[in-house]
Amino acid sequence: MINPEDLLEFIKNRRSIRSFQDKKVPDNEIQMILEAGRWAPSASNKQPWEFYLIRDKEILKEISKNALYGSHIKRAPFAIAIVGKKTTSPNYYIQDTSLVSMTMMLMAWSLGIGTCWIGSMNREKAKEILGLTENDYLLTVLPMGYIKGNIPKPTLRAALDQIKKEI
Ligand SMILES: Cc1cc2nc3c(=O)[nH]c(=O)nc-3n(C[C@H](O)[C@H](O)[C@H](O)COP(=O)(O)O)c2cc1C
């Protein structure tokens, strides 16, 4: 088991990373990130997802062009697109794939690999670039790479007493 205080610190220290080293990430580390995603929980354990590993620079560039706040995608050595399968779990594919994304981001962070959820993309255009079908929901494309420069300062969070309600 992981020490709970270490885990909380780890969760608090994770940052979205938008700057990557031009350095190859070994396959075994990529595998660990994918594996972490595979072990995410899902409603009725339906696992309504597929993961697309994108290393092709042209594809990264094209997706980047179609993401308003995603210019860093083109600078990443690789990205993982997380795709929900709508018919496999019509009511939960978004929740399930969101959990995949979080587990992958945490696994990546533990390896010193930075990533950042990209939501601001033209999903239809990005789906077309990736050759996805009607049944596919493109949750996000996570650009990934070893962190370049300083880790950004912690982003603000609302205080717990503002958001915690006791009833
Ligand atoms: C659903 C979602 C969509 C996001 N979309 C983008 C995006 O398009 N571009 C970007 O640079 N960051 C994006 N982010 C990252 C957030 O800006 C970031 O998580 C937030 O500012 C908190 O910073 P932190 O992750 O470093 O704690 C997104 C995050 C989430 C959860």
Coordinates of N, CA and C and ligand atoms in Angstrom, one line a residue:
M1 N 0.8 -1.2 0.0 CA 0.0 0.0 0.0 C 0.9 1.3 0.0
I2 N 0.3 2.3 -0.6 CA 1.1 3.6 -0.6 C 0.8 4.4 0.7
N3 N 1.8 5.0 1.2 CA 1.6 5.9 2.3 C 0.6 7.0 1.9
P4 N -0.5 7.1 2.7 CA -1.6 8.0 2.3 C -1.1 9.5 2.2
E5 N -0.2 9.9 3.1 CA 0.3 11.3 3.1 C 1.1 11.5 1.8
D6 N 1.9 10.5 1.5 CA 2.7 10.6 0.2 C 1.8 10.7 -1.0
L7 N 0.7 9.9 -0.9 CA -0.2 9.9 -2.1 C -0.9 11.3 -2.2
L8 N -1.3 11.8 -1.1 CA -2.0 13.1 -1.1 C -1.0 14.2 -1.7
E9 N 0.2 14.1 -1.2 CA 1.2 15.1 -1.7 C 1.4 14.9 -3.2
F10 N 1.5 13.6 -3.6 CA 1.7 13.3 -5.1 C 0.5 13.9 -5.9
I11 N -0.7 13.7 -5.4 CA -1.9 14.2 -6.1 C -1.8 15.8 -6.2
K12 N -1.4 16.4 -5.1 CA -1.4 17.8 -5.0 C -0.2 18.4 -5.9
N13 N 0.8 17.7 -6.0 CA 2.0 18.2 -6.8 C 1.9 18.0 -8.3
R14 N 0.9 17.2 -8.8 CA 0.8 17.0 -10.2 C 0.4 18.3 -10.8
R15 N 1.0 18.6 -12.0 CA 0.6 19.8 -12.7 C 0.4 19.5 -14.1
S16 N -0.4 20.3 -14.8 CA -0.5 20.2 -16.3 C 0.8 20.7 -16.9
I17 N 1.3 20.0 -17.8 CA 2.6 20.3 -18.4 C 2.4 20.6 -19.9
R18 N 3.0 21.7 -20.3 CA 2.8 22.2 -21.7 C 4.1 22.4 -22.4
S19 N 5.2 21.9 -21.8 CA 6.5 22.0 -22.4 C 7.2 20.7 -22.3
F20 N 7.7 20.2 -23.4 CA 8.3 18.9 -23.3 C 9.7 18.8 -23.9
Q21 N 10.5 17.9 -23.3 CA 11.9 17.7 -23.9 C 11.8 16.9 -25.1
D22 N 12.7 17.2 -26.0 CA 12.7 16.4 -27.3 C 13.5 15.2 -27.0
K23 N 13.0 14.3 -26.2 CA 13.7 13.1 -25.8 C 12.8 11.9 -25.8
K24 N 13.3 10.8 -26.4 CA 12.4 9.7 -26.5 C 12.0 9.1 -25.2
V25 N 10.7 8.8 -25.0 CA 10.2 8.1 -23.8 C 10.3 6.6 -24.2
P26 N 11.0 5.8 -23.3 CA 11.0 4.4 -23.7 C 9.7 3.7 -23.7
D27 N 9.6 2.6 -24.5 CA 8.3 1.9 -24.6 C 7.8 1.4 -23.3
N28 N 8.7 0.9 -22.4 CA 8.2 0.3 -21.2 C 7.5 1.4 -20.3
E29 N 7.9 2.6 -20.4 CA 7.2 3.7 -19.6 C 5.9 4.0 -20.3
I30 N 5.8 4.1 -21.6 CA 4.6 4.3 -22.3 C 3.6 3.2 -21.9
Q31 N 4.1 1.9 -21.9 CA 3.3 0.8 -21.6 C 2.7 0.9 -20.2
M32 N 3.5 1.4 -19.3 CA 3.0 1.6 -17.9 C 1.8 2.6 -17.8
I33 N 2.0 3.6 -18.6 CA 0.9 4.6 -18.7 C -0.4 4.0 -19.2
L34 N -0.2 3.2 -20.3 CA -1.4 2.6 -20.9 C -2.0 1.6 -20.0
E35 N -1.1 0.9 -19.3 CA -1.6 -0.2 -18.4 C -2.4 0.5 -17.2
A36 N -1.9 1.6 -16.7 CA -2.6 2.3 -15.7 C -4.0 2.7 -16.2
G37 N -4.1 3.1 -17.4 CA -5.5 3.4 -18.0 C -6.3 2.2 -18.0
R38 N -5.7 1.1 -18.4 CA -6.5 -0.2 -18.5 C -7.1 -0.6 -17.2
W39 N -6.5 -0.2 -16.1 CA -7.0 -0.6 -14.8 C -7.9 0.4 -14.1
A40 N -8.3 1.4 -14.9 CA -9.3 2.4 -14.3 C -10.6 1.6 -14.1
P41 N -11.3 2.1 -13.1 CA -12.7 1.5 -12.9 C -13.6 1.9 -14.0
S42 N -14.7 1.1 -14.2 CA -15.7 1.5 -15.2 C -17.0 0.9 -14.7
A43 N -18.1 1.6 -15.1 CA -19.4 1.1 -14.7 C -19.7 -0.3 -15.3
S44 N -20.1 -1.2 -14.4 CA -20.3 -2.6 -14.7 C -19.1 -3.2 -15.3
N45 N -17.9 -2.6 -15.1 CA -16.7 -3.1 -15.6 C -16.7 -3.3 -17.2
K46 N -17.4 -2.4 -17.8 CA -17.6 -2.6 -19.3 C -16.4 -2.1 -20.1
Q47 N -15.5 -1.3 -19.5 CA -14.3 -0.8 -20.1 C -14.6 -0.3 -21.5
P48 N -15.4 0.7 -21.7 CA -15.8 1.1 -23.0 C -14.8 2.1 -23.6
W49 N -13.6 1.6 -23.9 CA -12.6 2.5 -24.3 C -11.5 1.8 -25.3
E50 N -10.9 2.7 -26.0 CA -9.7 2.3 -26.7 C -8.7 3.5 -26.6
F51 N -7.4 3.1 -26.6 CA -6.3 4.1 -26.4 C -5.5 4.2 -27.7
Y52 N -5.4 5.3 -28.3 CA -4.6 5.5 -29.5 C -3.3 6.2 -29.2
L53 N -2.2 5.4 -29.4 CA -0.9 6.0 -29.2 C -0.4 6.7 -30.5
I54 N -0.2 8.0 -30.3 CA 0.2 8.8 -31.5 C 1.6 9.3 -31.4
R55 N 2.4 8.8 -32.4 CA 3.8 9.3 -32.4 C 4.1 10.1 -33.7
D56 N 3.2 9.9 -34.6 CA 3.4 10.6 -35.9 C 3.3 12.1 -35.8
K57 N 4.4 12.8 -36.1 CA 4.5 14.2 -35.9 C 3.4 15.0 -36.7
E58 N 3.2 14.5 -37.9 CA 2.2 15.2 -38.8 C 0.8 15.1 -38.1
I59 N 0.5 14.0 -37.6 CA -0.9 13.8 -36.9 C -0.9 14.7 -35.7
L60 N 0.2 14.8 -34.9 CA 0.2 15.6 -33.8 C 0.0 17.1 -34.2
K61 N 0.6 17.5 -35.3 CA 0.6 18.8 -35.8 C -0.9 19.2 -36.2
E62 N -1.5 18.2 -36.9 CA -2.9 18.4 -37.4 C -3.9 18.6 -36.3
I63 N -3.7 17.7 -35.2 CA -4.6 17.8 -34.1 C -4.4 19.2 -33.4
S64 N -3.1 19.5 -33.2 CA -2.8 20.8 -32.6 C -3.4 22.0 -33.3
K65 N -3.4 21.9 -34.6 CA -4.0 23.0 -35.4 C -5.5 23.2 -35.1
N66 N -6.1 22.1 -34.7 CA -7.6 22.1 -34.4 C -7.9 22.2 -32.9
A67 N -7.0 22.6 -32.1 CA -7.2 22.7 -30.7 C -6.8 24.2 -30.2
L68 N -7.8 24.9 -29.8 CA -7.6 26.3 -29.5 C -6.4 26.5 -28.5
Y69 N -6.5 25.7 -27.4 CA -5.4 25.8 -26.4 C -4.6 24.5 -26.3
G70 N -4.2 24.1 -27.5 CA -3.5 22.8 -27.6 C -2.3 22.9 -28.5
S71 N -1.7 24.1 -28.5 CA -0.5 24.2 -29.4 C 0.6 23.3 -28.9
H72 N 0.6 23.0 -27.7 CA 1.7 22.1 -27.1 C 1.6 20.7 -27.7
I73 N 0.5 20.3 -28.2 CA 0.4 18.9 -28.7 C 1.5 18.7 -29.8
K74 N 1.7 19.7 -30.6 CA 2.7 19.5 -31.7 C 4.1 19.4 -31.2
R75 N 4.3 19.9 -30.0 CA 5.7 19.8 -29.4 C 6.0 18.6 -28.6
A76 N 4.9 17.7 -28.4 CA 5.1 16.5 -27.6 C 5.7 15.4 -28.4
P77 N 6.5 14.6 -27.8 CA 7.1 13.4 -28.6 C 6.0 12.4 -28.9
F78 N 5.0 12.3 -28.1 CA 3.8 11.4 -28.4 C 2.6 11.9 -27.6
A79 N 1.5 11.3 -28.0 CA 0.2 11.6 -27.3 C -0.6 10.4 -27.3
I80 N -1.5 10.4 -26.3 CA -2.5 9.3 -26.2 C -3.9 9.8 -26.3
A81 N -4.6 9.4 -27.3 CA -6.0 9.8 -27.5 C -6.9 8.7 -26.8
I82 N -7.7 9.2 -25.9 CA -8.6 8.3 -25.1 C -10.0 8.4 -25.8
V83 N -10.4 7.2 -26.2 CA -11.7 7.1 -27.0 C -12.7 6.3 -26.3
G84 N -13.9 6.8 -26.1 CA -15.0 6.1 -25.5 C -15.8 5.4 -26.5
K85 N -16.2 4.2 -26.2 CA -17.1 3.4 -27.2 C -18.5 3.6 -26.7
K86 N -19.3 4.4 -27.4 CA -20.6 4.7 -27.0 C -21.5 3.5 -26.8
T87 N -21.5 2.6 -27.8 CA -22.5 1.5 -27.7 C -22.1 0.5 -26.6
T88 N -20.9 0.5 -26.2 CA -20.5 -0.5 -25.2 C -21.0 -0.1 -23.8
S89 N -21.1 1.2 -23.6 CA -21.6 1.7 -22.3 C -22.3 3.1 -22.5
P90 N -23.5 3.1 -23.1 CA -24.1 4.4 -23.6 C -24.2 5.4 -22.4
N91 N -24.4 5.0 -21.2 CA -24.7 5.9 -20.1 C -23.4 6.4 -19.4
Y92 N -22.3 5.7 -19.6 CA -21.1 6.0 -18.8 C -19.8 6.1 -19.5
Y93 N -19.8 6.2 -20.8 CA -18.6 6.2 -21.5 C -17.7 7.4 -21.2
I94 N -18.4 8.5 -20.9 CA -17.7 9.8 -20.5 C -17.0 9.6 -19.2
Q95 N -17.8 9.2 -18.2 CA -17.3 9.0 -16.8 C -16.1 8.0 -16.9
D96 N -16.3 6.9 -17.5 CA -15.3 5.9 -17.5 C -14.0 6.3 -18.2
T97 N -14.1 7.0 -19.3 CA -12.9 7.4 -20.0 C -12.2 8.6 -19.2
S98 N -13.0 9.4 -18.5 CA -12.4 10.4 -17.7 C -11.5 9.8 -16.6
L99 N -12.0 8.7 -16.0 CA -11.1 8.0 -15.0 C -9.9 7.5 -15.7
V100 N -10.0 7.0 -16.9 CA -8.8 6.5 -17.6 C -7.8 7.7 -17.7
S101 N -8.3 8.8 -18.1 CA -7.4 10.0 -18.3 C -6.7 10.3 -17.0
M102 N -7.4 10.3 -15.9 CA -6.8 10.7 -14.6 C -5.7 9.6 -14.2
T103 N -6.0 8.4 -14.4 CA -5.1 7.4 -13.9 C -3.8 7.4 -14.8
M104 N -4.0 7.7 -16.1 CA -2.9 7.9 -17.0 C -2.0 9.1 -16.6
M105 N -2.7 10.2 -16.3 CA -2.0 11.4 -16.0 C -1.1 11.2 -14.7
L106 N -1.7 10.5 -13.7 CA -1.0 10.2 -12.5 C 0.2 9.3 -12.7
M107 N 0.0 8.3 -13.5 CA 1.1 7.3 -13.8 C 2.2 8.0 -14.5
A108 N 1.8 8.9 -15.5 CA 2.8 9.6 -16.2 C 3.6 10.5 -15.3
W109 N 2.9 11.2 -14.4 CA 3.6 12.1 -13.4 C 4.6 11.3 -12.6
S110 N 4.3 10.1 -12.2 CA 5.2 9.3 -11.4 C 6.5 9.0 -12.1
L111 N 6.4 9.0 -13.4 CA 7.5 8.7 -14.3 C 8.3 9.9 -14.7
G112 N 7.9 11.1 -14.2 CA 8.5 12.4 -14.7 C 8.1 12.8 -16.1
I113 N 6.9 12.2 -16.5 CA 6.4 12.5 -17.8 C 5.2 13.5 -17.6
G114 N 5.3 14.6 -18.3 CA 4.3 15.6 -18.1 C 3.2 15.4 -19.2
T115 N 2.0 15.8 -18.8 CA 0.9 15.7 -19.7 C -0.2 16.8 -19.4
C116 N -1.1 16.9 -20.2 CA -2.1 18.0 -20.0 C -3.4 17.6 -20.8
W117 N -4.5 17.5 -20.1 CA -5.8 17.2 -20.7 C -6.1 18.3 -21.7
I118 N -6.3 17.9 -23.0 CA -6.8 18.9 -24.0 C -8.3 18.7 -24.2
G119 N -9.0 19.8 -23.8 CA -10.4 19.7 -24.1 C -10.8 20.7 -25.2
S120 N -10.0 21.6 -25.4 CA -10.3 22.7 -26.4 C -10.1 22.3 -27.8
M121 N -10.5 21.2 -28.2 CA -10.3 20.8 -29.6 C -11.6 20.6 -30.4
N122 N -11.5 20.8 -31.6 CA -12.6 20.5 -32.5 C -12.7 19.0 -32.6
R123 N -13.6 18.5 -31.8 CA -13.7 17.0 -31.7 C -13.9 16.3 -33.0
E124 N -14.9 16.9 -33.8 CA -15.2 16.2 -35.0 C -14.0 16.2 -36.0
K125 N -13.3 17.3 -36.0 CA -12.1 17.4 -36.9 C -11.0 16.4 -36.4
A126 N -10.8 16.4 -35.1 CA -9.8 15.5 -34.5 C -10.2 14.0 -34.7
K127 N -11.5 13.8 -34.6 CA -11.9 12.4 -34.9 C -11.6 12.0 -36.3
E128 N -11.8 12.9 -37.2 CA -11.6 12.7 -38.6 C -10.1 12.4 -38.9
I129 N -9.2 13.2 -38.2 CA -7.8 13.0 -38.4 C -7.4 11.6 -37.9
L130 N -8.0 11.2 -36.8 CA -7.6 9.9 -36.2 C -8.4 8.7 -36.9
G131 N -9.3 9.0 -37.8 CA -10.0 7.9 -38.5 C -11.0 7.3 -37.5
L132 N -11.6 8.0 -36.6 CA -12.6 7.4 -35.7 C -14.0 7.4 -36.3
T133 N -14.9 6.6 -35.7 CA -16.2 6.4 -36.3 C -17.3 7.1 -35.4
E134 N -18.5 7.0 -35.9 CA -19.7 7.6 -35.2 C -19.8 7.0 -33.8
N135 N -19.4 5.8 -33.6 CA -19.6 5.1 -32.2 C -18.5 5.6 -31.3
D136 N -17.5 6.3 -31.8 CA -16.4 6.7 -30.9 C -16.6 8.1 -30.4
Y137 N -16.2 8.3 -29.1 CA -16.2 9.6 -28.4 C -14.8 9.9 -28.1
L138 N -14.3 11.0 -28.7 CA -12.9 11.4 -28.4 C -12.9 12.2 -27.2
L139 N -12.6 11.6 -26.1 CA -12.6 12.4 -24.8 C -11.5 13.4 -24.8
T140 N -10.3 13.0 -25.0 CA -9.2 14.0 -25.0 C -8.0 13.4 -25.7
V141 N -7.1 14.2 -26.0 CA -5.8 13.8 -26.5 C -4.8 14.3 -25.5
L142 N -4.1 13.4 -24.9 CA -3.1 13.8 -23.9 C -1.7 13.8 -24.5
P143 N -1.1 15.0 -24.7 CA 0.2 15.1 -25.2 C 1.2 14.7 -24.0
M144 N 2.2 14.0 -24.3 CA 3.1 13.5 -23.3 C 4.6 13.6 -23.6
G145 N 5.4 13.9 -22.6 CA 6.8 13.9 -22.8 C 7.5 14.3 -21.5
Y146 N 8.8 14.1 -21.5 CA 9.5 14.5 -20.2 C 9.4 16.0 -20.1
I147 N 9.3 16.4 -18.9 CA 9.0 17.8 -18.5 C 10.2 18.7 -18.9
K148 N 9.9 19.8 -19.6 CA 11.0 20.7 -20.0 C 10.9 21.9 -19.1
G149 N 12.0 22.4 -18.5 CA 12.0 23.6 -17.7 C 11.4 23.3 -16.3
N150 N 11.1 24.4 -15.6 CA 10.6 24.2 -14.2 C 9.1 23.7 -14.2
I151 N 8.8 23.0 -13.2 CA 7.4 22.6 -13.0 C 6.6 23.9 -12.6
P152 N 5.5 24.1 -13.3 CA 4.7 25.3 -13.0 C 4.3 25.4 -11.6
K153 N 4.1 26.6 -11.1 CA 3.6 26.8 -9.7 C 2.3 26.2 -9.5
P154 N 1.9 25.8 -8.3 CA 0.6 25.2 -8.1 C -0.5 26.1 -8.5
T155 N -1.5 25.5 -9.2 CA -2.7 26.3 -9.6 C -3.6 26.5 -8.4
L156 N -4.4 27.5 -8.4 CA -5.2 27.8 -7.2 C -6.3 26.7 -7.1
R157 N -6.7 26.5 -5.9 CA -7.9 25.6 -5.6 C -8.7 26.3 -4.5
A158 N -10.0 26.2 -4.7 CA -10.9 26.8 -3.7 C -10.6 26.1 -2.3
A159 N -10.8 26.8 -1.2 CA -10.5 26.2 0.1 C -11.6 25.1 0.4
L160 N -11.2 24.1 1.1 CA -12.1 23.0 1.4 C -13.3 23.5 2.1
D161 N -13.2 24.5 3.0 CA -14.4 24.9 3.7 C -15.4 25.6 2.8
Q162 N -14.9 26.0 1.7 CA -15.8 26.7 0.7 C -16.7 25.6 -0.1
I163 N -16.1 24.4 -0.2 CA -16.7 23.4 -1.1 C -17.3 22.2 -0.3
K164 N -16.8 22.1 0.9 CA -17.3 21.0 1.7 C -18.6 21.4 2.5
K165 N -19.6 20.6 2.2 CA -20.9 20.8 2.9 C -21.2 19.6 3.8
E166 N -21.6 19.9 5.0 CA -22.0 18.8 5.9 C -23.5 18.8 6.1
I167 N -24.1 17.6 5.8 CA -25.6 17.6 6.0 C -25.9 16.4 6.9
Ligands
LIG1 C1 -11.7 18.8 -19.0 C2 -10.4 19.6 -19.1 C3 -10.1 20.3 -20.2 C4 -8.9 21.0 -20.3 N1 -8.5 21.5 -21.5 C5 -7.3 22.1 -21.6 C6 -6.9 22.7 -22.9 O1 -7.6 22.6 -23.9 N2 -5.7 23.2 -23.0 C7 -4.9 23.3 -21.9 O2 -3.8 23.9 -22.0 N3 -5.2 22.8 -20.7 C8 -6.4 22.2 -20.5 N4 -6.8 21.7 -19.3 C9 -5.9 21.7 -18.1 C10 -6.4 22.7 -17.1 O3 -6.2 24.0 -17.5 C11 -5.6 22.5 -15.8 O4 -5.9 21.2 -15.3 C12 -6.1 23.5 -14.7 O5 -5.7 24.8 -15.0 C13 -5.4 23.1 -13.3 O6 -4.0 23.1 -13.4 P1 -3.2 21.8 -13.0 O7 -3.7 20.6 -13.9 O8 -1.7 22.1 -13.3 O9 -3.5 21.5 -11.5 C14 -8.0 21.0 -19.2 C15 -8.3 20.3 -18.0 C16 -9.5 19.6 -18.0 C17 -9.8 18.8 -16.7

